[in-house]
Amino acid sequence: MKKKGFTLIEVIVAISIVMILASLTVPKVTAYIDKAKNTKVISQGKQIYTAAMWSYSEENGTFNSNSISEAINTVAGISSINEIKVNNKNVAISFTSDNDIYLLNINGDSNGYTISLDNKLIFDSSK
C-alpha cells in the first residue's frame, strides 16, 4: 500500500521557490508605495498652493496667514495644515500627509513653489 502526500524535501523546495519569488517582488511593491505617497503629497501641495494663491489675489496681492488658512480649509478641503509662516511675498506652509510633515514654500515673486520632506526636495514647480 502506497501513501499519498508530499515528502519533506518537496515541501522545502516549494517553500524556497515561494520565498525567492516574494523577495523579488517586495522591492517593487515598496517603490510603488513610495511613488504613490509622493504623488498624493504633490497633489495635496498643488491644492494648498492654489488655495494660497486664491487668497493672495483676494487680499490684493498680499499674503495673510488667516485668509490662507481659511482658503485652504474651504477651497481645498485640507485640514492637515500645521503652521503657516508669511514673510513678505514668501509663504511656508507645513502640512501632514501619511504621518510625515511636509513643507510647502511659495515664492510670491515667481509664483513658484517647492515641496520638501526633511530638507529633501520632493517637487519643484519650476522644473
mmCIF file of N, CA and C in Angstrom:
data_model
loop_
_atom_site.group_PDB
_atom_site.id
_atom_site.type_symbol
_atom_site.label_atom_id
_atom_site.label_comp_id
_atom_site.label_asym_id
_atom_site.label_seq_id
_atom_site.Cartn_x
_atom_site.Cartn_y
_atom_site.Cartn_z
ATOM 1 N N MET A 1 0.831 -1.153 0.000
ATOM 2 C CA MET A 1 0.000 0.000 0.000
ATOM 3 C C MET A 1 0.900 1.249 0.000
ATOM 4 N N LYS A 2 0.650 2.191 -0.960
ATOM 5 C CA LYS A 2 1.460 3.381 -1.133
ATOM 6 C C LYS A 2 0.751 4.572 -0.490
ATOM 7 N N LYS A 3 1.482 5.345 0.317
ATOM 8 C CA LYS A 3 0.910 6.531 0.954
ATOM 9 C C LYS A 3 0.973 7.698 -0.010
ATOM 10 N N LYS A 4 -0.114 8.492 -0.010
ATOM 11 C CA LYS A 4 -0.151 9.688 -0.845
ATOM 12 C C LYS A 4 0.283 10.882 -0.013
ATOM 13 N N GLY A 5 0.954 11.837 -0.653
ATOM 14 C CA GLY A 5 1.380 13.046 0.048
ATOM 15 C C GLY A 5 2.716 13.522 -0.482
ATOM 16 N N PHE A 6 3.200 14.597 0.116
ATOM 17 C CA PHE A 6 4.468 15.191 -0.297
ATOM 18 C C PHE A 6 5.559 14.802 0.691
ATOM 19 N N THR A 7 6.778 14.676 0.162
ATOM 20 C CA THR A 7 7.910 14.414 1.044
ATOM 21 C C THR A 7 8.387 15.746 1.635
ATOM 22 N N LEU A 8 9.177 15.654 2.652
ATOM 23 C CA LEU A 8 9.700 16.849 3.309
ATOM 24 C C LEU A 8 10.550 17.674 2.342
ATOM 25 N N ILE A 9 11.326 17.036 1.521
ATOM 26 C CA ILE A 9 12.173 17.732 0.541
ATOM 27 C C ILE A 9 11.304 18.505 -0.453
ATOM 28 N N GLU A 10 10.244 17.913 -0.944
ATOM 29 C CA GLU A 10 9.359 18.593 -1.892
ATOM 30 C C GLU A 10 8.730 19.836 -1.261
ATOM 31 N N VAL A 11 8.338 19.735 -0.019
ATOM 32 C CA VAL A 11 7.741 20.883 0.683
ATOM 33 C C VAL A 11 8.773 21.988 0.867
ATOM 34 N N ILE A 12 9.985 21.639 1.242
ATOM 35 C CA ILE A 12 11.052 22.634 1.431
ATOM 36 C C ILE A 12 11.378 23.328 0.113
ATOM 37 N N VAL A 13 11.455 22.571 -0.973
ATOM 38 C CA VAL A 13 11.736 23.159 -2.286
ATOM 39 C C VAL A 13 10.617 24.118 -2.685
ATOM 40 N N ALA A 14 9.378 23.735 -2.483
ATOM 41 C CA ALA A 14 8.242 24.594 -2.833
ATOM 42 C C ALA A 14 8.257 25.885 -2.015
ATOM 43 N N ILE A 15 8.520 25.783 -0.725
ATOM 44 C CA ILE A 15 8.581 26.970 0.136
ATOM 45 C C ILE A 15 9.738 27.862 -0.279
ATOM 46 N N SER A 16 10.876 27.263 -0.637
ATOM 47 C CA SER A 16 12.029 28.049 -1.077
ATOM 48 C C SER A 16 11.710 28.838 -2.341
ATOM 49 N N ILE A 17 11.031 28.224 -3.274
ATOM 50 C CA ILE A 17 10.655 28.910 -4.520
ATOM 51 C C ILE A 17 9.724 30.078 -4.215
ATOM 52 N N VAL A 18 8.749 29.862 -3.354
ATOM 53 C CA VAL A 18 7.819 30.932 -2.988
ATOM 54 C C VAL A 18 8.561 32.079 -2.307
ATOM 55 N N MET A 19 9.498 31.763 -1.432
ATOM 56 C CA MET A 19 10.276 32.792 -0.731
ATOM 57 C C MET A 19 11.126 33.601 -1.701
ATOM 58 N N ILE A 20 11.733 32.942 -2.676
ATOM 59 C CA ILE A 20 12.546 33.642 -3.671
ATOM 60 C C ILE A 20 11.677 34.582 -4.492
ATOM 61 N N LEU A 21 10.528 34.111 -4.929
ATOM 62 C CA LEU A 21 9.623 34.967 -5.706
ATOM 63 C C LEU A 21 9.133 36.147 -4.875
ATOM 64 N N ALA A 22 8.832 35.927 -3.614
ATOM 65 C CA ALA A 22 8.382 37.011 -2.739
ATOM 66 C C ALA A 22 9.488 38.043 -2.538
ATOM 67 N N SER A 23 10.731 37.590 -2.386
ATOM 68 C CA SER A 23 11.832 38.525 -2.177
ATOM 69 C C SER A 23 12.104 39.375 -3.417
ATOM 70 N N LEU A 24 11.741 38.871 -4.585
ATOM 71 C CA LEU A 24 11.906 39.655 -5.814
ATOM 72 C C LEU A 24 10.829 40.715 -5.958
ATOM 73 N N THR A 25 9.647 40.495 -5.415
ATOM 74 C CA THR A 25 8.551 41.442 -5.595
ATOM 75 C C THR A 25 8.484 42.520 -4.516
ATOM 76 N N VAL A 26 9.031 42.270 -3.339
ATOM 77 C CA VAL A 26 8.942 43.238 -2.237
ATOM 78 C C VAL A 26 9.562 44.595 -2.593
ATOM 79 N N PRO A 27 10.768 44.667 -3.179
ATOM 80 C CA PRO A 27 11.315 45.988 -3.527
ATOM 81 C C PRO A 27 10.436 46.748 -4.529
ATOM 82 N N LYS A 28 9.864 46.050 -5.482
ATOM 83 C CA LYS A 28 8.985 46.715 -6.454
ATOM 84 C C LYS A 28 7.755 47.279 -5.775
ATOM 85 N N VAL A 29 7.150 46.504 -4.890
ATOM 86 C CA VAL A 29 5.945 46.956 -4.188
ATOM 87 C C VAL A 29 6.283 48.158 -3.313
ATOM 88 N N THR A 30 7.413 48.116 -2.633
ATOM 89 C CA THR A 30 7.836 49.238 -1.789
ATOM 90 C C THR A 30 8.041 50.493 -2.627
ATOM 91 N N ALA A 31 8.652 50.353 -3.794
ATOM 92 C CA ALA A 31 8.857 51.504 -4.676
ATOM 93 C C ALA A 31 7.524 52.068 -5.155
ATOM 94 N N TYR A 32 6.568 51.202 -5.465
ATOM 95 C CA TYR A 32 5.243 51.666 -5.890
ATOM 96 C C TYR A 32 4.528 52.398 -4.761
ATOM 97 N N ILE A 33 4.672 51.930 -3.543
ATOM 98 C CA ILE A 33 4.050 52.593 -2.393
ATOM 99 C C ILE A 33 4.660 53.977 -2.182
ATOM 100 N N ASP A 34 5.991 54.077 -2.267
ATOM 101 C CA ASP A 34 6.661 55.372 -2.125
ATOM 102 C C ASP A 34 6.239 56.342 -3.220
ATOM 103 N N LYS A 35 6.127 55.849 -4.438
ATOM 104 C CA LYS A 35 5.710 56.706 -5.549
ATOM 105 C C LYS A 35 4.273 57.189 -5.349
ATOM 106 N N ALA A 36 3.407 56.322 -4.864
ATOM 107 C CA ALA A 36 2.016 56.711 -4.604
ATOM 108 C C ALA A 36 1.942 57.766 -3.501
ATOM 109 N N LYS A 37 2.763 57.625 -2.448
ATOM 110 C CA LYS A 37 2.783 58.626 -1.377
ATOM 111 C C LYS A 37 3.249 59.973 -1.908
ATOM 112 N N ASN A 38 4.308 59.974 -2.735
ATOM 113 C CA ASN A 38 4.798 61.226 -3.312
ATOM 114 C C ASN A 38 3.752 61.868 -4.209
ATOM 115 N N THR A 39 3.048 61.067 -4.987
ATOM 116 C CA THR A 39 2.001 61.595 -5.858
ATOM 117 C C THR A 39 0.887 62.229 -5.032
ATOM 118 N N LYS A 40 0.525 61.593 -3.935
ATOM 119 C CA LYS A 40 -0.509 62.133 -3.048
ATOM 120 C C LYS A 40 -0.057 63.464 -2.453
ATOM 121 N N VAL A 41 1.193 63.523 -1.993
ATOM 122 C CA VAL A 41 1.722 64.749 -1.395
ATOM 123 C C VAL A 41 1.775 65.873 -2.420
ATOM 124 N N ILE A 42 2.207 65.570 -3.627
ATOM 125 C CA ILE A 42 2.276 66.589 -4.684
ATOM 126 C C ILE A 42 0.877 67.106 -5.001
ATOM 127 N N SER A 43 -0.098 66.222 -5.050
ATOM 128 C CA SER A 43 -1.480 66.629 -5.303
ATOM 129 C C SER A 43 -1.994 67.536 -4.192
ATOM 130 N N GLN A 44 -1.745 67.157 -2.938
ATOM 131 C CA GLN A 44 -2.164 67.999 -1.819
ATOM 132 C C GLN A 44 -1.437 69.343 -1.865
ATOM 133 N N GLY A 45 -0.156 69.316 -2.196
ATOM 134 C CA GLY A 45 0.617 70.551 -2.293
ATOM 135 C C GLY A 45 0.068 71.486 -3.358
ATOM 136 N N LYS A 46 -0.335 70.934 -4.487
ATOM 137 C CA LYS A 46 -0.919 71.760 -5.551
ATOM 138 C C LYS A 46 -2.231 72.376 -5.100
ATOM 139 N N GLN A 47 -3.026 71.617 -4.367
ATOM 140 C CA GLN A 47 -4.293 72.152 -3.847
ATOM 141 C C GLN A 47 -4.040 73.267 -2.837
ATOM 142 N N ILE A 48 -3.069 73.075 -1.964
ATOM 143 C CA ILE A 48 -2.731 74.098 -0.973
ATOM 144 C C ILE A 48 -2.195 75.342 -1.674
ATOM 145 N N TYR A 49 -1.330 75.141 -2.663
ATOM 146 C CA TYR A 49 -0.782 76.269 -3.424
ATOM 147 C C TYR A 49 -1.891 77.045 -4.118
ATOM 148 N N THR A 50 -2.816 76.343 -4.758
ATOM 149 C CA THR A 50 -3.920 77.004 -5.458
ATOM 150 C C THR A 50 -4.773 77.819 -4.484
ATOM 151 N N ALA A 51 -5.059 77.243 -3.317
ATOM 152 C CA ALA A 51 -5.850 77.955 -2.315
ATOM 153 C C ALA A 51 -5.092 79.181 -1.799
ATOM 154 N N ALA A 52 -3.784 79.039 -1.572
ATOM 155 C CA ALA A 52 -2.986 80.170 -1.082
ATOM 156 C C ALA A 52 -2.924 81.284 -2.117
ATOM 157 N N MET A 53 -2.782 80.940 -3.380
ATOM 158 C CA MET A 53 -2.734 81.958 -4.427
ATOM 159 C C MET A 53 -4.104 82.603 -4.633
ATOM 160 N N TRP A 54 -5.172 81.849 -4.424
ATOM 161 C CA TRP A 54 -6.519 82.417 -4.473
ATOM 162 C C TRP A 54 -6.656 83.456 -3.354
ATOM 163 N N SER A 55 -6.171 83.105 -2.168
ATOM 164 C CA SER A 55 -6.189 84.025 -1.033
ATOM 165 C C SER A 55 -5.343 85.262 -1.338
ATOM 166 N N TYR A 56 -4.204 85.048 -1.968
ATOM 167 C CA TYR A 56 -3.304 86.144 -2.347
ATOM 168 C C TYR A 56 -4.020 87.139 -3.256
ATOM 169 N N SER A 57 -4.755 86.633 -4.228
ATOM 170 C CA SER A 57 -5.474 87.535 -5.135
ATOM 171 C C SER A 57 -6.651 88.212 -4.439
ATOM 172 N N GLU A 58 -7.300 87.505 -3.517
ATOM 173 C CA GLU A 58 -8.414 88.101 -2.766
ATOM 174 C C GLU A 58 -7.932 89.192 -1.804
ATOM 175 N N GLU A 59 -6.700 89.091 -1.341
ATOM 176 C CA GLU A 59 -6.127 90.063 -0.408
ATOM 177 C C GLU A 59 -5.335 91.147 -1.143
ATOM 178 N N ASN A 60 -5.608 91.337 -2.437
ATOM 179 C CA ASN A 60 -4.981 92.384 -3.254
ATOM 180 C C ASN A 60 -3.458 92.295 -3.294
ATOM 181 N N GLY A 61 -2.970 91.093 -3.496
ATOM 182 C CA GLY A 61 -1.543 90.905 -3.707
ATOM 183 C C GLY A 61 -0.704 90.810 -2.448
ATOM 184 N N THR A 62 -1.325 90.443 -1.338
ATOM 185 C CA THR A 62 -0.565 90.223 -0.108
ATOM 186 C C THR A 62 -0.968 88.879 0.494
ATOM 187 N N PHE A 63 -0.019 88.279 1.179
ATOM 188 C CA PHE A 63 -0.310 87.027 1.867
ATOM 189 C C PHE A 63 -0.732 87.328 3.299
ATOM 190 N N ASN A 64 -1.777 86.677 3.732
ATOM 191 C CA ASN A 64 -2.277 86.801 5.096
ATOM 192 C C ASN A 64 -2.517 85.395 5.614
ATOM 193 N N SER A 65 -1.861 85.029 6.710
ATOM 194 C CA SER A 65 -1.927 83.648 7.182
ATOM 195 C C SER A 65 -3.350 83.212 7.530
ATOM 196 N N ASN A 66 -4.157 84.114 8.077
ATOM 197 C CA ASN A 66 -5.534 83.751 8.423
ATOM 198 C C ASN A 66 -6.371 83.479 7.180
ATOM 199 N N SER A 67 -6.240 84.327 6.167
ATOM 200 C CA SER A 67 -7.031 84.111 4.951
ATOM 201 C C SER A 67 -6.510 82.904 4.166
ATOM 202 N N ILE A 68 -5.201 82.634 4.246
ATOM 203 C CA ILE A 68 -4.650 81.440 3.599
ATOM 204 C C ILE A 68 -5.226 80.196 4.263
ATOM 205 N N SER A 69 -5.225 80.192 5.588
ATOM 206 C CA SER A 69 -5.762 79.046 6.328
ATOM 207 C C SER A 69 -7.235 78.821 5.998
ATOM 208 N N GLU A 70 -7.996 79.890 5.958
ATOM 209 C CA GLU A 70 -9.421 79.781 5.620
ATOM 210 C C GLU A 70 -9.611 79.276 4.197
ATOM 211 N N ALA A 71 -8.809 79.777 3.267
ATOM 212 C CA ALA A 71 -8.919 79.346 1.867
ATOM 213 C C ALA A 71 -8.561 77.870 1.715
ATOM 214 N N ILE A 72 -7.529 77.438 2.434
ATOM 215 C CA ILE A 72 -7.122 76.032 2.346
ATOM 216 C C ILE A 72 -8.236 75.129 2.864
ATOM 217 N N ASN A 73 -8.862 75.521 3.971
ATOM 218 C CA ASN A 73 -9.946 74.718 4.537
ATOM 219 C C ASN A 73 -11.185 74.701 3.652
ATOM 220 N N THR A 74 -11.540 75.848 3.084
ATOM 221 C CA THR A 74 -12.780 75.904 2.296
ATOM 222 C C THR A 74 -12.583 75.494 0.844
ATOM 223 N N VAL A 75 -11.549 76.009 0.205
ATOM 224 C CA VAL A 75 -11.348 75.738 -1.221
ATOM 225 C C VAL A 75 -10.764 74.355 -1.453
ATOM 226 N N ALA A 76 -9.695 74.034 -0.722
ATOM 227 C CA ALA A 76 -9.008 72.756 -0.945
ATOM 228 C C ALA A 76 -9.582 71.645 -0.087
ATOM 229 N N GLY A 77 -10.241 71.991 1.010
ATOM 230 C CA GLY A 77 -10.802 70.964 1.888
ATOM 231 C C GLY A 77 -9.743 70.168 2.629
ATOM 232 N N ILE A 78 -8.571 70.768 2.829
ATOM 233 C CA ILE A 78 -7.476 70.094 3.518
ATOM 234 C C ILE A 78 -7.380 70.666 4.928
ATOM 235 N N SER A 79 -7.455 69.794 5.915
ATOM 236 C CA SER A 79 -7.420 70.252 7.301
ATOM 237 C C SER A 79 -6.143 69.834 8.025
ATOM 238 N N SER A 80 -5.173 69.321 7.296
ATOM 239 C CA SER A 80 -3.950 68.818 7.927
ATOM 240 C C SER A 80 -2.824 69.849 7.922
ATOM 241 N N ILE A 81 -3.180 71.139 7.982
ATOM 242 C CA ILE A 81 -2.187 72.205 7.997
ATOM 243 C C ILE A 81 -1.672 72.377 9.422
ATOM 244 N N ASN A 82 -0.351 72.390 9.583
ATOM 245 C CA ASN A 82 0.253 72.545 10.904
ATOM 246 C C ASN A 82 0.580 73.995 11.215
ATOM 247 N N GLU A 83 1.231 74.671 10.251
ATOM 248 C CA GLU A 83 1.693 76.026 10.503
ATOM 249 C C GLU A 83 1.824 76.782 9.183
ATOM 250 N N ILE A 84 1.526 78.087 9.245
ATOM 251 C CA ILE A 84 1.682 78.962 8.083
ATOM 252 C C ILE A 84 2.544 80.136 8.515
ATOM 253 N N LYS A 85 3.671 80.330 7.832
ATOM 254 C CA LYS A 85 4.562 81.457 8.116
ATOM 255 C C LYS A 85 4.621 82.349 6.882
ATOM 256 N N VAL A 86 4.291 83.620 7.070
ATOM 257 C CA VAL A 86 4.318 84.590 5.982
ATOM 258 C C VAL A 86 5.517 85.504 6.191
ATOM 259 N N ASN A 87 6.312 85.667 5.128
ATOM 260 C CA ASN A 87 7.468 86.559 5.153
ATOM 261 C C ASN A 87 7.461 87.364 3.864
ATOM 262 N N ASN A 88 6.870 88.558 3.913
ATOM 263 C CA ASN A 88 6.706 89.428 2.741
ATOM 264 C C ASN A 88 5.953 88.684 1.635
ATOM 265 N N LYS A 89 6.647 88.361 0.554
ATOM 266 C CA LYS A 89 5.994 87.679 -0.564
ATOM 267 C C LYS A 89 6.277 86.184 -0.589
ATOM 268 N N ASN A 90 6.789 85.658 0.493
ATOM 269 C CA ASN A 90 7.070 84.220 0.597
ATOM 270 C C ASN A 90 6.230 83.612 1.710
ATOM 271 N N VAL A 91 5.789 82.388 1.474
ATOM 272 C CA VAL A 91 4.969 81.688 2.454
ATOM 273 C C VAL A 91 5.531 80.287 2.645
ATOM 274 N N ALA A 92 5.603 79.852 3.894
ATOM 275 C CA ALA A 92 5.992 78.482 4.232
ATOM 276 C C ALA A 92 4.817 77.837 4.953
ATOM 277 N N ILE A 93 4.314 76.760 4.383
ATOM 278 C CA ILE A 93 3.153 76.061 4.941
ATOM 279 C C ILE A 93 3.577 74.627 5.234
ATOM 280 N N SER A 94 3.458 74.217 6.481
ATOM 281 C CA SER A 94 3.750 72.822 6.811
ATOM 282 C C SER A 94 2.431 72.068 6.923
ATOM 283 N N PHE A 95 2.419 70.875 6.350
ATOM 284 C CA PHE A 95 1.213 70.050 6.381
ATOM 285 C C PHE A 95 1.598 68.591 6.563
ATOM 286 N N THR A 96 0.640 67.826 7.082
ATOM 287 C CA THR A 96 0.877 66.422 7.378
ATOM 288 C C THR A 96 0.190 65.548 6.339
ATOM 289 N N SER A 97 0.922 64.542 5.893
ATOM 290 C CA SER A 97 0.372 63.546 4.982
ATOM 291 C C SER A 97 1.022 62.211 5.313
ATOM 292 N N ASP A 98 0.228 61.204 5.572
ATOM 293 C CA ASP A 98 0.721 59.862 5.913
ATOM 294 C C ASP A 98 1.727 59.901 7.061
ATOM 295 N N ASN A 99 1.402 60.672 8.100
ATOM 296 C CA ASN A 99 2.207 60.789 9.318
ATOM 297 C C ASN A 99 3.575 61.421 9.106
ATOM 298 N N ASP A 100 3.813 62.048 7.972
ATOM 299 C CA ASP A 100 5.040 62.795 7.718
ATOM 300 C C ASP A 100 4.685 64.270 7.586
ATOM 301 N N ILE A 101 5.583 65.141 8.023
ATOM 302 C CA ILE A 101 5.346 66.583 7.940
ATOM 303 C C ILE A 101 6.135 67.138 6.761
ATOM 304 N N TYR A 102 5.409 67.706 5.808
ATOM 305 C CA TYR A 102 5.991 68.260 4.588
ATOM 306 C C TYR A 102 5.974 69.784 4.674
ATOM 307 N N LEU A 103 6.865 70.423 3.928
ATOM 308 C CA LEU A 103 6.944 71.868 3.899
ATOM 309 C C LEU A 103 6.724 72.348 2.466
ATOM 310 N N LEU A 104 5.732 73.210 2.309
ATOM 311 C CA LEU A 104 5.432 73.828 1.014
ATOM 312 C C LEU A 104 5.909 75.270 1.087
ATOM 313 N N ASN A 105 6.853 75.642 0.243
ATOM 314 C CA ASN A 105 7.364 77.008 0.178
ATOM 315 C C ASN A 105 6.860 77.663 -1.096
ATOM 316 N N ILE A 106 6.187 78.800 -0.935
ATOM 317 C CA ILE A 106 5.667 79.551 -2.075
ATOM 318 C C ILE A 106 6.496 80.814 -2.223
ATOM 319 N N ASN A 107 7.009 81.041 -3.428
ATOM 320 C CA ASN A 107 7.740 82.259 -3.746
ATOM 321 C C ASN A 107 6.776 83.180 -4.480
ATOM 322 N N GLY A 108 6.349 84.231 -3.805
ATOM 323 C CA GLY A 108 5.360 85.147 -4.373
ATOM 324 C C GLY A 108 5.859 85.911 -5.580
ATOM 325 N N ASP A 109 7.168 86.124 -5.690
ATOM 326 C CA ASP A 109 7.714 86.854 -6.834
ATOM 327 C C ASP A 109 7.625 86.039 -8.118
ATOM 328 N N SER A 110 7.929 84.765 -8.019
ATOM 329 C CA SER A 110 7.944 83.922 -9.220
ATOM 330 C C SER A 110 6.692 83.074 -9.360
ATOM 331 N N ASN A 111 5.822 83.106 -8.335
ATOM 332 C CA ASN A 111 4.623 82.257 -8.295
ATOM 333 C C ASN A 111 4.975 80.776 -8.379
ATOM 334 N N GLY A 112 6.176 80.419 -7.986
ATOM 335 C CA GLY A 112 6.598 79.023 -7.964
ATOM 336 C C GLY A 112 6.546 78.479 -6.549
ATOM 337 N N TYR A 113 6.604 77.172 -6.438
ATOM 338 C CA TYR A 113 6.578 76.559 -5.118
ATOM 339 C C TYR A 113 7.365 75.259 -5.122
ATOM 340 N N THR A 114 7.800 74.881 -3.915
ATOM 341 C CA THR A 114 8.508 73.622 -3.731
ATOM 342 C C THR A 114 7.868 72.870 -2.570
ATOM 343 N N ILE A 115 8.011 71.555 -2.611
ATOM 344 C CA ILE A 115 7.545 70.702 -1.525
ATOM 345 C C ILE A 115 8.740 69.871 -1.084
ATOM 346 N N SER A 116 8.980 69.858 0.231
ATOM 347 C CA SER A 116 10.115 69.097 0.746
ATOM 348 C C SER A 116 9.730 68.330 2.003
ATOM 349 N N LEU A 117 10.504 67.298 2.264
ATOM 350 C CA LEU A 117 10.365 66.475 3.464
ATOM 351 C C LEU A 117 11.740 66.344 4.081
ATOM 352 N N ASP A 118 11.905 66.826 5.294
ATOM 353 C CA ASP A 118 13.202 66.777 5.990
ATOM 354 C C ASP A 118 14.323 67.361 5.118
ATOM 355 N N ASN A 119 14.069 68.525 4.539
ATOM 356 C CA ASN A 119 15.024 69.233 3.671
ATOM 357 C C ASN A 119 15.381 68.468 2.397
ATOM 358 N N LYS A 120 14.610 67.434 2.065
ATOM 359 C CA LYS A 120 14.809 66.713 0.811
ATOM 360 C C LYS A 120 13.700 67.150 -0.151
ATOM 361 N N LEU A 121 14.095 67.684 -1.291
ATOM 362 C CA LEU A 121 13.145 68.204 -2.260
ATOM 363 C C LEU A 121 12.306 67.077 -2.871
ATOM 364 N N ILE A 122 10.989 67.228 -2.785
ATOM 365 C CA ILE A 122 10.064 66.248 -3.359
ATOM 366 C C ILE A 122 9.553 66.750 -4.710
ATOM 367 N N PHE A 123 9.261 68.066 -4.783
ATOM 368 C CA PHE A 123 8.689 68.618 -6.004
ATOM 369 C C PHE A 123 9.105 70.075 -6.133
ATOM 370 N N ASP A 124 9.410 70.489 -7.363
ATOM 371 C CA ASP A 124 9.724 71.883 -7.679
ATOM 372 C C ASP A 124 8.906 72.279 -8.882
ATOM 373 N N SER A 125 8.018 73.267 -8.710
ATOM 374 C CA SER A 125 7.109 73.637 -9.799
ATOM 375 C C SER A 125 7.826 74.303 -10.955
ATOM 376 N N SER A 126 9.043 74.788 -10.745
ATOM 377 C CA SER A 126 9.753 75.454 -11.818
ATOM 378 C C SER A 126 10.428 74.479 -12.774
ATOM 379 N N LYS A 127 10.408 73.200 -12.445
ATOM 380 C CA LYS A 127 11.065 72.210 -13.317
ATOM 381 C C LYS A 127 10.049 71.420 -14.083
#
